[in-house]
Amino acid sequence: MHAGIVLCGGRSSRMGRAKAWLPWQGRPMVAHVVERLSEVVDEVVVVSSEQLDLPPLPARVVRDREPELGPLAGIREGLAHVKGELAYVTATDAPFLTPEFVKTMLSYGKAAAPEVDGIVQPLAAVYPRSALACASSLLESDRRRPLALLEAQDYRRVDAAELTGCEDAVRGFNTPEEYLAAVRTSGDDSPVVLELLGRAQLAAGRREIETPVGTLAEVLAAAPPELELVQEGRVARHHLVSIDGRSFLRDLRVPIGPGEHVIVLDASVGG
Amino acid sequence: MNGFHGRYWRFDLSRGEGEMVTIPETILRRYLGGVGLGTWLLHREAPANVDPLAPEAPLIFSFSPLVGTPLTTSAKLAVVAKSPLTGFISDGLSSSHFAIAGKRMGVDAIVLVGACAEPSELVLGALQPTRLWRKTPREADEALSKHGRVAAIGIAGENGVRFATISNDGRHAGRGGLGAVLGAKRLKALVVDGELPTPVADPKAVTRLARDLSKRSLGHATAKYRDLGTVANLAAFNRIAALPTRNFQRSRFDQGDALSAETLKPAREVARTSCASCTIGCEHVYGFGDEKRTRIEYESLFALGPLCGIGDPEAVLAAAGRCDALGLDTVSAGGTIAFAMECAERGYLPDAPHFGDAEGLLALLDDIAHRRGLGDLLAEGSRIAAERIGHDSIAFAPQVKGLEIPGYEPRALQTLALGFAVGARGADHNKSGAYEIDFSDRVDRLHGNARSAALSLETENRAALTDSLILCKFLRGVFDDLYAESAELVRAVTGWNVDGEELEALARRVVAARKAFNVREGWTPEDDSLPERFLSEALEDGPSSGARLTHERLQEMIRSYNLARGWSEQGYLPDAVMRDLSLEPSPADPTHAGPQVDP
Ligand code: SF4
């Protein structure tokens, strides 16, 4: 029996928004990764932080109690909840992960990690459930690198050249530019919908504007300039901007993915 | 004294006599006016554990240092009493010329105690039988306005509906049943006027500051209120699935578009008006029916519309106009009726109308005000009604401490959920502006935590200051530093050397004093909670789908809130906080020396 563990408790600070929610092929990234994993493993555990709500997933969601300790704490949490002897661990931003790659990695029957460009990839790797105690003791001794856990397992290092799809499997994105570049080559050309409510709607005389994917700044630039949605390099104080009505944001650099709705509201909402 | 008269007028309706009572300057400096001063007076004048509808229960009209100055939105008063709906403090704000005229009587507050032997009106200090009993507040106003400015109750107040309002200039001190308190005193109306202006310390500075504030009040920060009014909230809340619908069973209303400001404005807006002394003018008046017109706010729109499953603007505008005429708080009326509608759906109240029944809603409003049939039960509010209906219906009675919840779905706005739970007045969007935090990138609105607690508390402090100055909260966006800028206003008016820090401490004191009153009246930590529905059912709609708020999460937030306030974990006030309140014992206390009477 094999398991998959998806880590999505990271802070996504360079992205400016949670990577788990970035759209990929018509669904949030974390849903995409869970689906790909589910094709080859018997169970999937998603490790999230207390602060991050996730979309409905066909997986068990557990909370990382100590996200500040980094990904090793997430791996420990995941291992504590899987039933399978071996678990493939992946970061949430793994859009090009293939079931074949996961299957091959699990086929070694032991801890295994690929090496790409001379760098071992511990967040696209297999860990035995029995590594749980070791993960805990490493954390207790303040050794937080996931590589240390692999090294303690006598893991198999897999050369990228041995594996088709290996480089893609470990390819994620840390910045808006990386994500948007990946989207533009993915073949998904669904537009972003800019929804105008309140004063913005009355002033623009319309409710929706379609525009290509881009950063929030690029999306807001699709609105008539007289709305002054942007001031001094940020969302103007008199407006609020929300992605799909869930989270609110002011940082213009964040990426907006295919099919997402950017909603513009009056700032003094409420009261 | 600048900015104040240093006294209040205490009128005993049982004896038909009034007296002037001194307020020490130290107290005015510690509480300012409005809600702050009103709370201090409530502590002083209300006997412990008094029945809110008993003659001994005081009803307080509290003015403020800024009333009468040219500062925009300052013509406001607080009406403070022990609420017959909650048994705790109730402090409604209202804007009107009544505040200016009342202060010109040479007082900082008016306290009514006792009760009239027959339905009466108190006109410029003279208590006389009234012929206006059974008339609407507007009719009372028209009949009495030749004497001065009028505060009056409608039929709901006369009949002791626990969510009756006190109306003045067409505005209402709306929440918590203040109208029932006046009705229990058998006083239809209070008319005030006077000649005594209040001197200010630095008239030139006041003029300059007033000019500056007026200018800023016309900027971007208030544009929503001018262009669309609070009604603009409806489409926004519906879009993000935070719009309470069908008694909080849903958070999105499929007929919401018809009720949105974006639809109402082009189709029905006939005028825009403002409160006395206001440059913003957020009141949008809409036409309906046969050339009728009414002003409507978001809270009335949501409560009489989506909350009751009604999407016909004609019906909702008619219901809002009816509440005004009867003197009913629209939020509690809508909430209590929506609760009855859900009881009908479940078979607990076979006579109640069903969701979407606009005619049933209108008829029930009248029945509540007249206490007829089912209306008599619902006139008690949803909490007491649920206790009598049984079937564990209290789990979905939409109230906190007995006060019906305003138009913000707590599971979708979890920082505000905390604000509702700990609110001294009950579920209260006026005393906690925590929705501002939910509508920001500072928290995840669907996932409240300890950080939400700290941020929620700050909005409550700011509201306590604006409610004591008093300035309209719709100005909040024009201030960069509310405390420092308010201190400048207070300095110019009073001449006191106050700074922002002192006013921040004052705001915290006002919050604590409100809480202290509740503790005195029997508050326990169990009172700070939300109905079971909100702690066990997840939301299903749109962007809020899956949002849930557990007992544990709410308790954790409450604990963080209490500790951040410097109170005990459970929410009791330590001795040091109590000492800072400078409270005086109530006159009912045998050791109490009685008010200090001005010679
Ligand atoms: S902004 Fe609106 S509520 Fe505030 S004082 Fe002006 S008219 Fe009244």
PDB file of N, CA and C in Angstrom, chain B residues 28-30 32 465 469 483-504 506:
ATOM      1  N   LEU B  28     -16.186  64.206  32.800  1.00  0.00           N
ATOM      2  CA  LEU B  28     -16.345  64.557  31.387  1.00  0.00           C
ATOM      3  C   LEU B  28     -15.045  64.293  30.635  1.00  0.00           C
ATOM      4  N   ARG B  29     -13.931  64.592  31.281  1.00  0.00           N
ATOM      5  CA  ARG B  29     -12.657  64.367  30.605  1.00  0.00           C
ATOM      6  C   ARG B  29     -12.379  62.864  30.446  1.00  0.00           C
ATOM      7  N   ARG B  30     -12.888  62.076  31.359  1.00  0.00           N
ATOM      8  CA  ARG B  30     -12.639  60.633  31.286  1.00  0.00           C
ATOM      9  C   ARG B  30     -13.618  59.908  30.363  1.00  0.00           C
ATOM     10  N   LEU B  32     -15.907  61.935  27.963  1.00  0.00           N
ATOM     11  CA  LEU B  32     -16.423  62.831  26.923  1.00  0.00           C
ATOM     12  C   LEU B  32     -17.941  62.866  26.972  1.00  0.00           C
ATOM     13  N   LEU B 465     -14.562  55.581  20.727  1.00  0.00           N
ATOM     14  CA  LEU B 465     -14.194  56.994  20.698  1.00  0.00           C
ATOM     15  C   LEU B 465     -15.155  57.793  19.818  1.00  0.00           C
ATOM     16  N   LEU B 469     -17.416  61.033  21.000  1.00  0.00           N
ATOM     17  CA  LEU B 469     -17.090  62.417  20.578  1.00  0.00           C
ATOM     18  C   LEU B 469     -18.310  63.284  20.298  1.00  0.00           C
ATOM     19  N   TYR B 483      -7.055  58.857  16.676  1.00  0.00           N
ATOM     20  CA  TYR B 483      -6.862  59.346  18.047  1.00  0.00           C
ATOM     21  C   TYR B 483      -6.204  60.731  18.050  1.00  0.00           C
ATOM     22  N   ALA B 484      -5.126  60.866  17.291  1.00  0.00           N
ATOM     23  CA  ALA B 484      -4.412  62.149  17.287  1.00  0.00           C
ATOM     24  C   ALA B 484      -5.292  63.245  16.685  1.00  0.00           C
ATOM     25  N   GLU B 485      -5.982  62.928  15.608  1.00  0.00           N
ATOM     26  CA  GLU B 485      -6.798  63.959  14.951  1.00  0.00           C
ATOM     27  C   GLU B 485      -8.017  64.315  15.806  1.00  0.00           C
ATOM     28  N   SER B 486      -8.569  63.329  16.499  1.00  0.00           N
ATOM     29  CA  SER B 486      -9.695  63.618  17.405  1.00  0.00           C
ATOM     30  C   SER B 486      -9.216  64.476  18.566  1.00  0.00           C
ATOM     31  N   ALA B 487      -7.992  64.203  19.024  1.00  0.00           N
ATOM     32  CA  ALA B 487      -7.456  64.985  20.139  1.00  0.00           C
ATOM     33  C   ALA B 487      -7.375  66.465  19.751  1.00  0.00           C
ATOM     34  N   GLU B 488      -7.023  66.721  18.493  1.00  0.00           N
ATOM     35  CA  GLU B 488      -6.948  68.101  18.029  1.00  0.00           C
ATOM     36  C   GLU B 488      -8.341  68.761  18.100  1.00  0.00           C
ATOM     37  N   LEU B 489      -9.359  68.004  17.719  1.00  0.00           N
ATOM     38  CA  LEU B 489     -10.721  68.551  17.788  1.00  0.00           C
ATOM     39  C   LEU B 489     -11.113  68.835  19.239  1.00  0.00           C
ATOM     40  N   VAL B 490     -10.836  67.869  20.108  1.00  0.00           N
ATOM     41  CA  VAL B 490     -11.238  68.019  21.512  1.00  0.00           C
ATOM     42  C   VAL B 490     -10.476  69.178  22.159  1.00  0.00           C
ATOM     43  N   ARG B 491      -9.209  69.312  21.813  1.00  0.00           N
ATOM     44  CA  ARG B 491      -8.412  70.432  22.358  1.00  0.00           C
ATOM     45  C   ARG B 491      -9.025  71.772  21.953  1.00  0.00           C
ATOM     46  N   ALA B 492      -9.373  71.888  20.675  1.00  0.00           N
ATOM     47  CA  ALA B 492      -9.903  73.163  20.191  1.00  0.00           C
ATOM     48  C   ALA B 492     -11.244  73.483  20.851  1.00  0.00           C
ATOM     49  N   VAL B 493     -12.053  72.458  21.105  1.00  0.00           N
ATOM     50  CA  VAL B 493     -13.382  72.690  21.660  1.00  0.00           C
ATOM     51  C   VAL B 493     -13.320  72.910  23.174  1.00  0.00           C
ATOM     52  N   THR B 494     -12.549  72.080  23.873  1.00  0.00           N
ATOM     53  CA  THR B 494     -12.579  72.114  25.341  1.00  0.00           C
ATOM     54  C   THR B 494     -11.442  72.919  25.956  1.00  0.00           C
ATOM     55  N   GLY B 495     -10.351  73.059  25.222  1.00  0.00           N
ATOM     56  CA  GLY B 495      -9.182  73.702  25.796  1.00  0.00           C
ATOM     57  C   GLY B 495      -8.343  72.751  26.639  1.00  0.00           C
ATOM     58  N   TRP B 496      -8.790  71.522  26.810  1.00  0.00           N
ATOM     59  CA  TRP B 496      -7.994  70.541  27.564  1.00  0.00           C
ATOM     60  C   TRP B 496      -6.760  70.162  26.751  1.00  0.00           C
ATOM     61  N   ASN B 497      -5.722  69.863  27.448  1.00  0.00           N
ATOM     62  CA  ASN B 497      -4.491  69.489  26.761  1.00  0.00           C
ATOM     63  C   ASN B 497      -4.459  67.974  26.531  1.00  0.00           C
ATOM     64  N   VAL B 498      -5.405  67.471  25.761  1.00  0.00           N
ATOM     65  CA  VAL B 498      -5.466  66.012  25.560  1.00  0.00           C
ATOM     66  C   VAL B 498      -4.640  65.635  24.344  1.00  0.00           C
ATOM     67  N   ASP B 499      -4.156  64.408  24.345  1.00  0.00           N
ATOM     68  CA  ASP B 499      -3.465  63.889  23.160  1.00  0.00           C
ATOM     69  C   ASP B 499      -4.103  62.552  22.749  1.00  0.00           C
ATOM     70  N   GLY B 500      -3.589  61.995  21.668  1.00  0.00           N
ATOM     71  CA  GLY B 500      -4.162  60.761  21.135  1.00  0.00           C
ATOM     72  C   GLY B 500      -4.118  59.631  22.135  1.00  0.00           C
ATOM     73  N   GLU B 501      -3.038  59.601  22.892  1.00  0.00           N
ATOM     74  CA  GLU B 501      -2.899  58.517  23.869  1.00  0.00           C
ATOM     75  C   GLU B 501      -4.015  58.569  24.918  1.00  0.00           C
ATOM     76  N   GLU B 502      -4.298  59.791  25.373  1.00  0.00           N
ATOM     77  CA  GLU B 502      -5.354  59.941  26.380  1.00  0.00           C
ATOM     78  C   GLU B 502      -6.702  59.482  25.808  1.00  0.00           C
ATOM     79  N   LEU B 503      -6.934  59.803  24.544  1.00  0.00           N
ATOM     80  CA  LEU B 503      -8.219  59.408  23.956  1.00  0.00           C
ATOM     81  C   LEU B 503      -8.291  57.898  23.709  1.00  0.00           C
ATOM     82  N   GLU B 504      -7.144  57.300  23.428  1.00  0.00           N
ATOM     83  CA  GLU B 504      -7.147  55.844  23.256  1.00  0.00           C
ATOM     84  C   GLU B 504      -7.468  55.175  24.594  1.00  0.00           C
ATOM     85  N   LEU B 506      -9.177  56.542  26.899  1.00  0.00           N
ATOM     86  CA  LEU B 506     -10.605  56.829  27.136  1.00  0.00           C
ATOM     87  C   LEU B 506     -11.473  55.801  26.395  1.00  0.00           C
TER      88      LEU B 506
END
